[in-house]
XYZ file of C-alpha atoms in Angstrom:
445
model
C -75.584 -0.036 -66.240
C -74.179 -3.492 -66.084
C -73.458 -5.623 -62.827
C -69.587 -4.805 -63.186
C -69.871 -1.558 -63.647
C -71.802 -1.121 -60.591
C -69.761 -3.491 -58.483
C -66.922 -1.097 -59.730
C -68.796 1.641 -58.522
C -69.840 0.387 -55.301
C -66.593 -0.962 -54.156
C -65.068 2.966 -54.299
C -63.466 4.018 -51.277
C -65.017 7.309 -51.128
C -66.232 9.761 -48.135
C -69.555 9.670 -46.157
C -69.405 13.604 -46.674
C -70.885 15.117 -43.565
C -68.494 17.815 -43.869
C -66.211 19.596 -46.349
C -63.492 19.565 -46.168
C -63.720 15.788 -44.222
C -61.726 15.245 -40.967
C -58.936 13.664 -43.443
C -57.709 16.899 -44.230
C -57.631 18.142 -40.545
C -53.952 19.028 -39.663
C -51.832 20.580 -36.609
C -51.609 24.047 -38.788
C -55.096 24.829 -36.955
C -55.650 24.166 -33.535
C -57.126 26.346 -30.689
C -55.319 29.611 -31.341
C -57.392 29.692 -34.379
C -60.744 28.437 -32.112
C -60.252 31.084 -29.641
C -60.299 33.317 -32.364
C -63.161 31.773 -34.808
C -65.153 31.753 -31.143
C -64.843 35.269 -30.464
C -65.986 36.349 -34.482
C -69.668 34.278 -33.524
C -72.490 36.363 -33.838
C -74.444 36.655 -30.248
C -77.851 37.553 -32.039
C -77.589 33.912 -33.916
C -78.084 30.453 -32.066
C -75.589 27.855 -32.403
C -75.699 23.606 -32.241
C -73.599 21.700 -29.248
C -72.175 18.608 -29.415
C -70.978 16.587 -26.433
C -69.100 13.571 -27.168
C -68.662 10.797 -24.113
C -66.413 8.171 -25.551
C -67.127 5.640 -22.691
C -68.882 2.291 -23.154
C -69.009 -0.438 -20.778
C -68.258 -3.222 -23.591
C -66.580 -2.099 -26.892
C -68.279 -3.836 -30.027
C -66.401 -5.369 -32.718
C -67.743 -3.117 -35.196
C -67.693 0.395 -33.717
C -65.692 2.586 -35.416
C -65.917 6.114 -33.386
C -63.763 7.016 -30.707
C -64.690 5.428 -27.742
C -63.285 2.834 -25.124
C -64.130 0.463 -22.793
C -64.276 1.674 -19.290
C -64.707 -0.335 -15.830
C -63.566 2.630 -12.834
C -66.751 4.485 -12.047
C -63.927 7.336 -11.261
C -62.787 7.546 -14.842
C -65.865 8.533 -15.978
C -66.708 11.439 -12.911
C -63.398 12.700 -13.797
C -64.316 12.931 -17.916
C -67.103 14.798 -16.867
C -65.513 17.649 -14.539
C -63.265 17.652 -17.725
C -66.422 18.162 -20.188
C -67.753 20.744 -17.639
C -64.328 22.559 -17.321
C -64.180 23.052 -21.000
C -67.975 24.162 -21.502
C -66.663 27.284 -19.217
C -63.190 27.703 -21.187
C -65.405 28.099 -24.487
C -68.096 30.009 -22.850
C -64.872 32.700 -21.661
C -63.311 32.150 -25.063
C -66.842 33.199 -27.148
C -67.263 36.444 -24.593
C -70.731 36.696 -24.569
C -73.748 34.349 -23.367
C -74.459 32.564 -26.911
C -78.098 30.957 -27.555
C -78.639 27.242 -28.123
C -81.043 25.648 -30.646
C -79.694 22.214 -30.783
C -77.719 20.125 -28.437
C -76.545 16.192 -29.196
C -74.799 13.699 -27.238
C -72.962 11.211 -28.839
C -70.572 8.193 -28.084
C -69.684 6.340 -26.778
C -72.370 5.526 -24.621
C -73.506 8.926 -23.096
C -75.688 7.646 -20.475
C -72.179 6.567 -19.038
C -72.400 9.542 -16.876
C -75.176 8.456 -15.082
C -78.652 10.546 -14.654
C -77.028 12.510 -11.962
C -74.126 13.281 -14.192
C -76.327 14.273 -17.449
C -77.901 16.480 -14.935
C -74.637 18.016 -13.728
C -73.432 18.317 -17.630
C -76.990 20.370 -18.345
C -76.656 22.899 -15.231
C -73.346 23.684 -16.785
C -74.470 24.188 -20.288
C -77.422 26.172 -19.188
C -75.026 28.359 -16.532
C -73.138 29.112 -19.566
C -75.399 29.162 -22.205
C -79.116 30.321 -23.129
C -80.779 27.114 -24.086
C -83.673 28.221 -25.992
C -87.816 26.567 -24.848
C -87.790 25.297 -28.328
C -84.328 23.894 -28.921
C -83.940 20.187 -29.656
C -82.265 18.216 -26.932
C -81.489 14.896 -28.496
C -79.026 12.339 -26.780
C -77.738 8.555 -28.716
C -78.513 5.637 -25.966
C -77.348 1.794 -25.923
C -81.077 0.270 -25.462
C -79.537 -2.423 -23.131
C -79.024 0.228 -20.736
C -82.203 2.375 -20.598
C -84.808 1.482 -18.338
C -87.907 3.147 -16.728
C -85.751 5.502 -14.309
C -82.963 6.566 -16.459
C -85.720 7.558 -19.524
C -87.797 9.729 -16.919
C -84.175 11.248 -15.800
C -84.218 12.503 -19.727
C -87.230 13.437 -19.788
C -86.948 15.522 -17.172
C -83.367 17.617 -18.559
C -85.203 18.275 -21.645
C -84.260 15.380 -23.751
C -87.010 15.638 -26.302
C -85.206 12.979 -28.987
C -83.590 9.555 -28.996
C -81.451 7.932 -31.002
C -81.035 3.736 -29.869
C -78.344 2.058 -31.745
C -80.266 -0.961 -32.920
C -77.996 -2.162 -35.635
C -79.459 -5.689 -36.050
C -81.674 -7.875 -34.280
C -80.601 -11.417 -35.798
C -79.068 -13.321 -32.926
C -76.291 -14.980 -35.199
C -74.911 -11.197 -36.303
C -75.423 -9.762 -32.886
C -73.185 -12.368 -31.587
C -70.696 -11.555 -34.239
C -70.445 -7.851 -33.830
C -70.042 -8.370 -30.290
C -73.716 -6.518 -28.749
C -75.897 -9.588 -27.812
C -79.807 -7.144 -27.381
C -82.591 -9.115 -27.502
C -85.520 -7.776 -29.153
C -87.120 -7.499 -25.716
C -84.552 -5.042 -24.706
C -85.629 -2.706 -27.509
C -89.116 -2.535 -27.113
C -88.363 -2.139 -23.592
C -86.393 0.470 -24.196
C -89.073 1.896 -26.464
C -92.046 1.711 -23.719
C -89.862 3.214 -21.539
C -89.244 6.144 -23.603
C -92.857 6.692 -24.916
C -93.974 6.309 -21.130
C -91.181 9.355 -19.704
C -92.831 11.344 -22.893
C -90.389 11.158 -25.350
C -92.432 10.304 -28.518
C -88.980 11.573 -30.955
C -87.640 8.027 -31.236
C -84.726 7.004 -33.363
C -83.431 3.773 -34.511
C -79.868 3.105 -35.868
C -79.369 0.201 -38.257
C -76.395 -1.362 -40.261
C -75.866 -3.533 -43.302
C -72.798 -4.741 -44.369
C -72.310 -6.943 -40.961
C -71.062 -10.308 -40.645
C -73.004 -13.156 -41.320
C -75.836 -10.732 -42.135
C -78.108 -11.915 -45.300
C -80.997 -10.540 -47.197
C -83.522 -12.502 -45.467
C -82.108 -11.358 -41.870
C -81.366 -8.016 -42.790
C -85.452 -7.805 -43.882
C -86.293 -9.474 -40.614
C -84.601 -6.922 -38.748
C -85.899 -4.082 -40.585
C -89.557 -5.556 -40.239
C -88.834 -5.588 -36.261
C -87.671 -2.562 -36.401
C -90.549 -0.896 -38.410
C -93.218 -2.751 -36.274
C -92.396 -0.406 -33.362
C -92.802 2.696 -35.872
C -89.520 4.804 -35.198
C -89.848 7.946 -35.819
C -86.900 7.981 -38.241
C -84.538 5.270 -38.968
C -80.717 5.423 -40.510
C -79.012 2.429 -41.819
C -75.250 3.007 -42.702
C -73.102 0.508 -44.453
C -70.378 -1.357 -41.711
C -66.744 0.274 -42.567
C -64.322 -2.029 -42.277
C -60.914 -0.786 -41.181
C -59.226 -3.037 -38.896
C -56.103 -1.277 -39.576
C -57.690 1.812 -38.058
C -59.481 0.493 -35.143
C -58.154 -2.357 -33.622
C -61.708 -3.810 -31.845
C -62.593 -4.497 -35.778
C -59.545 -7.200 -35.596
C -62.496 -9.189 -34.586
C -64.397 -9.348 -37.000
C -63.043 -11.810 -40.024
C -62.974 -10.705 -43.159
C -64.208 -13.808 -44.691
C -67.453 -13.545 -42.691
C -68.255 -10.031 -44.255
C -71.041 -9.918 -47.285
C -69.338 -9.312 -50.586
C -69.720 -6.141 -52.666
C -72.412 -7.421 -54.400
C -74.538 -8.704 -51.364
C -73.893 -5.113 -49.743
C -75.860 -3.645 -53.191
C -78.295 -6.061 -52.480
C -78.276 -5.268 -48.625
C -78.654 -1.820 -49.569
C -81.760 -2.035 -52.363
C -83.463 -4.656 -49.028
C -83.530 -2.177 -46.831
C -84.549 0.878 -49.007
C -87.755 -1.690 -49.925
C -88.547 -2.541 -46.739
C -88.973 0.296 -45.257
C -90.741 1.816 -48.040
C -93.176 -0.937 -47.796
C -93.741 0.019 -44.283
C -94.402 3.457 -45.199
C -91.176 5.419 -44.493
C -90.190 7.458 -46.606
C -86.463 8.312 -48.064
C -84.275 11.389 -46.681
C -80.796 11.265 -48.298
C -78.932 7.943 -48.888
C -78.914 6.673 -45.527
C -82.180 8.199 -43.601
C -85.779 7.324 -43.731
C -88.836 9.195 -42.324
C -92.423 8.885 -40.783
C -94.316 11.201 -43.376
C -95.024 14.637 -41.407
C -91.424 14.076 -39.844
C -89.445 17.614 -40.284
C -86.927 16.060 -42.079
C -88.646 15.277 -44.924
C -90.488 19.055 -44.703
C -86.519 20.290 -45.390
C -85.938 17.876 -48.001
C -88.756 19.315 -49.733
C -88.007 22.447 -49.490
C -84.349 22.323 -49.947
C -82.931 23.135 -46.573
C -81.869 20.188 -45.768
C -78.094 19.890 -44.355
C -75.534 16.822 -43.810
C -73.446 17.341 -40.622
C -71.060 14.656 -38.516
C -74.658 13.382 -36.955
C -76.084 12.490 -40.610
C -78.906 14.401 -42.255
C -80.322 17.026 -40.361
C -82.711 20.197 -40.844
C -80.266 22.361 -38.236
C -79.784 25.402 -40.322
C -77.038 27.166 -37.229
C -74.356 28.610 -38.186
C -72.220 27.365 -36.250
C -71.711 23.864 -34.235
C -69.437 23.684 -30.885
C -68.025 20.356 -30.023
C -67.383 19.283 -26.695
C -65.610 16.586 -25.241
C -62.310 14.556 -26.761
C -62.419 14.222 -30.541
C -65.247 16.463 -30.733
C -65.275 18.702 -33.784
C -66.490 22.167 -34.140
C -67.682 24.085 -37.011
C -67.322 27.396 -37.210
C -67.415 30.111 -40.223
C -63.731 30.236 -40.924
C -62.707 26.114 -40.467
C -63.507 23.000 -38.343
C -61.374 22.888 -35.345
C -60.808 18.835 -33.473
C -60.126 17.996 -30.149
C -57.681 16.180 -28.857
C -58.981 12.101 -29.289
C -56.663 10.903 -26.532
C -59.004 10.761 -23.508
C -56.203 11.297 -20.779
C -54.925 14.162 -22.451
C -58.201 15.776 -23.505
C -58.754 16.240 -19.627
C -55.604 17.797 -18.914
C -56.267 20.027 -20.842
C -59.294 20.981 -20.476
C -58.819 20.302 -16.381
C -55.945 23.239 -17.224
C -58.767 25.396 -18.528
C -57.092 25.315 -22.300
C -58.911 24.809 -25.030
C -58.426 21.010 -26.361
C -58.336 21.391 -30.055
C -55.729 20.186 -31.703
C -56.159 20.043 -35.119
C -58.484 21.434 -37.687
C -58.409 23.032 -41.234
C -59.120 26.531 -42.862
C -62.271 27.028 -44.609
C -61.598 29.671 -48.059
C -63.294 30.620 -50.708
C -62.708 27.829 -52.896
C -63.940 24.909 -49.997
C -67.059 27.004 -49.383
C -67.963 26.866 -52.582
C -67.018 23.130 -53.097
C -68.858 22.281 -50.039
C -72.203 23.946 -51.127
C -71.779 21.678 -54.128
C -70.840 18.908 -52.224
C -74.239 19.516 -49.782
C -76.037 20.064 -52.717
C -75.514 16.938 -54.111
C -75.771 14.357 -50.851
C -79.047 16.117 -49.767
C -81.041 16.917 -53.035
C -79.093 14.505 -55.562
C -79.088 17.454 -57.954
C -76.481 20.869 -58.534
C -76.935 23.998 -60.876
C -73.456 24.290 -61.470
C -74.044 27.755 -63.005
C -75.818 28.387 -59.316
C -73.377 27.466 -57.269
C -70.174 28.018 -58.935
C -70.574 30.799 -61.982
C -67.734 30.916 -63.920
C -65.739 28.286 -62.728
C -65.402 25.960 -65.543
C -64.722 22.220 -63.439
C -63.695 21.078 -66.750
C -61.414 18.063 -65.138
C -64.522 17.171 -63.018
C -67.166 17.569 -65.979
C -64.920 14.858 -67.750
C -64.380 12.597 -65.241
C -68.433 13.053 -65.163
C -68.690 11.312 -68.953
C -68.281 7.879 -68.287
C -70.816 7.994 -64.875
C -73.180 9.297 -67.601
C -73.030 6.944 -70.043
C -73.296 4.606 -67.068
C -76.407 5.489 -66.603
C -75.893 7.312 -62.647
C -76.283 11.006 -63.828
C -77.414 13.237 -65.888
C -75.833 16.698 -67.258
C -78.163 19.527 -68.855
C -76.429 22.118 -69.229
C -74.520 22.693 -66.299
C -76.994 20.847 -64.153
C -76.447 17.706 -62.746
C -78.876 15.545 -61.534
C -78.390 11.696 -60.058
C -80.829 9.122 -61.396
C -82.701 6.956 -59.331
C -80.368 3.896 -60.265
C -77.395 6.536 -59.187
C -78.720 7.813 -55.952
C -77.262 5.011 -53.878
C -74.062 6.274 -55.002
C -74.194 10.099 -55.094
C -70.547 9.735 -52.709
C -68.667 8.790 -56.201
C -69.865 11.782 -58.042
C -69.970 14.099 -55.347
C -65.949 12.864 -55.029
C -65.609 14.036 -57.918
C -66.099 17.897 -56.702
C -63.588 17.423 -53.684
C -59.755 18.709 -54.769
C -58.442 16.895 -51.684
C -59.715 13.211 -53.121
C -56.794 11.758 -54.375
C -54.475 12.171 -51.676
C -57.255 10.364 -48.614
C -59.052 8.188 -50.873
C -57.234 4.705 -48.665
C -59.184 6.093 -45.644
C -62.867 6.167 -46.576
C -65.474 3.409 -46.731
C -66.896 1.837 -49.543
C -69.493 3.454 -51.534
C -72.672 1.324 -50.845
């Protein structure tokens, strides 16, 4: 394949696909009539996942691009939380029955916003409401500025058995542009302190793509970052879209790498953490060898979900928390994003969703494909789908072929190691709602 041709490719606005259909085709035809409903249908004998999303941060970065807000009222945030706990109760009603937990995440936002005391108050809710089961992962995302020796025993002690710490770079220059000045002592601080409480899961978040970031930092980060020996480590390409998020207004163009540095970004970070010995989950993940992950990637039960590449096979996912989305067997349900009136609502004791979409026949089956792709770069077409012909996407397939990114026997398709990187483009090809969202997504690589 020639450098244009993958610049072309690359520069694709295109979905990170951790669901199917994506939150683009959420609408206000679904909202929670249809989750009071989809609630009652779950199956009591089967565990589910919880989300909890706190959308508070003390500082907004330049470059975040998830809902959350600055805060500075202590007040706001014990008054998000009585929200949070009033709507773990409103589900709890709206499900009927006492439904067992395997998984619970906290995302952000910054949830250690609540405080130890408030986690605490957020867990005797959950586990009032819900049967959290001795085994069930208890993982929470933390700013490593903010966790010391006190708050990391405080998650030890609810159960918090993983970490995620949003890293993202450790060059002073692109810290400073992003807005999130950490010195590296912060993260191995953060690090000691975790290992120390007993929490040995460890997670680091990087990015590429960020301004002022080159090749040569972007390697000296990673080899910072590998020298502590994370358990697992994700590194996601920035999204730009000041349009859409107006902290991002902050960030100048101009100082952003090109398409072509963000291939090379890419290929720099895939090498040097393969040269420290982690090995590759997905696009975007990499793994100690032993780490679960990697166990489900072998054996093909590995899943993409809104937190990235997981081996949570539940059937079912309950957000909590504004913007939070659910998952359930018959569509994805959203919360209302707007903080003030998420806790009306839920202060109200309604359920807060307000938009979501139907999930058919037809996006069941395109999402298996879909899955099937981003998590084991290959699909047996005649597997998945018998009968249905995708002659439209089979010939959009031709020229990705000749190209060099995938290859067709039969009707199974398979990405080549030069195509991995950009599996998005030809799983794209397998979504019917494409053409009408594609403005919103990020680029490719």
């Amino acid at each position: 394949m020639t450098a244009d041709r993958l610049k072309h490719y690359a520069a694709l606005p295109v979905p990170r696909y951790t669901s199917y259909p994506t939150a683009a085709e959420f609408s206000a035809a679904v909202g929670a009539g249809e989750q009071e409903r989809w609630l009652r249908r779950l199956d009591g004998a089967e565990p589910v996942s919880l989300y909890l999303h706190v959308p508070y941060c003390r500082d907004l970065c330049h470059y975040c691009g998830c809902h959350a807000k600055a805060y500075r009222r202590d007040s706001v945030i014990d008054t998000y939380r009585m929200a949070l706990e009033a709507e773990i109760g409103t589900v709890a009603a709206a499900a009927r029955r006492r439904l067992k937990v395997s998984r619970i995440h906290w995302g952000g936002g910054t949830p250690s916003s609540l405080g130890a005391e408030g986690l605490a108050s957020v867990v005797a809710v959950l586990e009032r409401y819900f049967e959290v089961l001795p085994e069930a992962e208890h993982a929470i995302e933390l700013d490593p500025r903010l966790v010391d020796a006190s708050l990391a025993g405080a998650l030890a002690d609810l159960g918090i058995n993983r970490v995620s710490l949003g890293v993202q770079d450790t060059d002073s220059l692109v810290q400073a542009a992003i807005g999130r000045i950490q010195p590296v002592e912060q993260v191995e601080a953060a690090f000691s302190g975790l290992r120390a409480a007993g929490i040995q899961a460890i997670n680091v978040d990087l990015i590429y793509g960020l301004p002022l970031q080159t090749i040569k930092s972007l390697a000296r980060s990673c080899a910072t970052v590998t020298r502590l020996r994370p358990q697992r480590i994700a590194c996601y390409g920035y999204a730009h879209m000041p349009h859409r998020r107006a902290n991002q207004k902050r960030i100048s163009a101009v100082s952003l790498p090109s398409p072509d540095e963000r291939i090379d970004q890419a290929a720099t970070v895939a090498d040097c953490l393969a040269s420290a010995g982690y090995k590759t989950v997905g696009i975007d993940h990499y793994a100690l060898p032993g780490d679960p992950l990697l166990k489900a990637q072998e054996d093909g039960r590995l899943h993409r979900n809104f937190q990235g590449y997981t081996d949570d096979d539940c059937p079912a996912l309950i957000g909590f928390g504004a913007s939070a989305i659910s998952h359930l067997a018959d569509g994805f349900v959203q919360n209302e994003p707007d903080t003030t009136r998420y806790v009306h609502l839920a202060q109200e004791g309604l359920l807060p969703a307000i938009r979501g979409c139907r999930i058919g026949q037809a996006e069941r089956l395109r999402g298996r494909i879909i899955e099937a792709l981003m998590c084991n770069f290959t699909v047996d077409l005649d597997r998945h789908a018998p009968g249905e012909p995708f002659a439209d996407e089979l010939a959009l397939l031709r020229p990705m072929i000749s190209d060099g990114l995938v290859t067709l026997d039969g009707r199974c398709l398979r990405m080549t190691a030069q195509g991995r990187p950009l599996v998005r483009v030809v799983a794209a090809l397998f979504d019917s709602f494409r053409q009408q969202t594609r403005g919103q997504f990020s680029l490719a690589v």
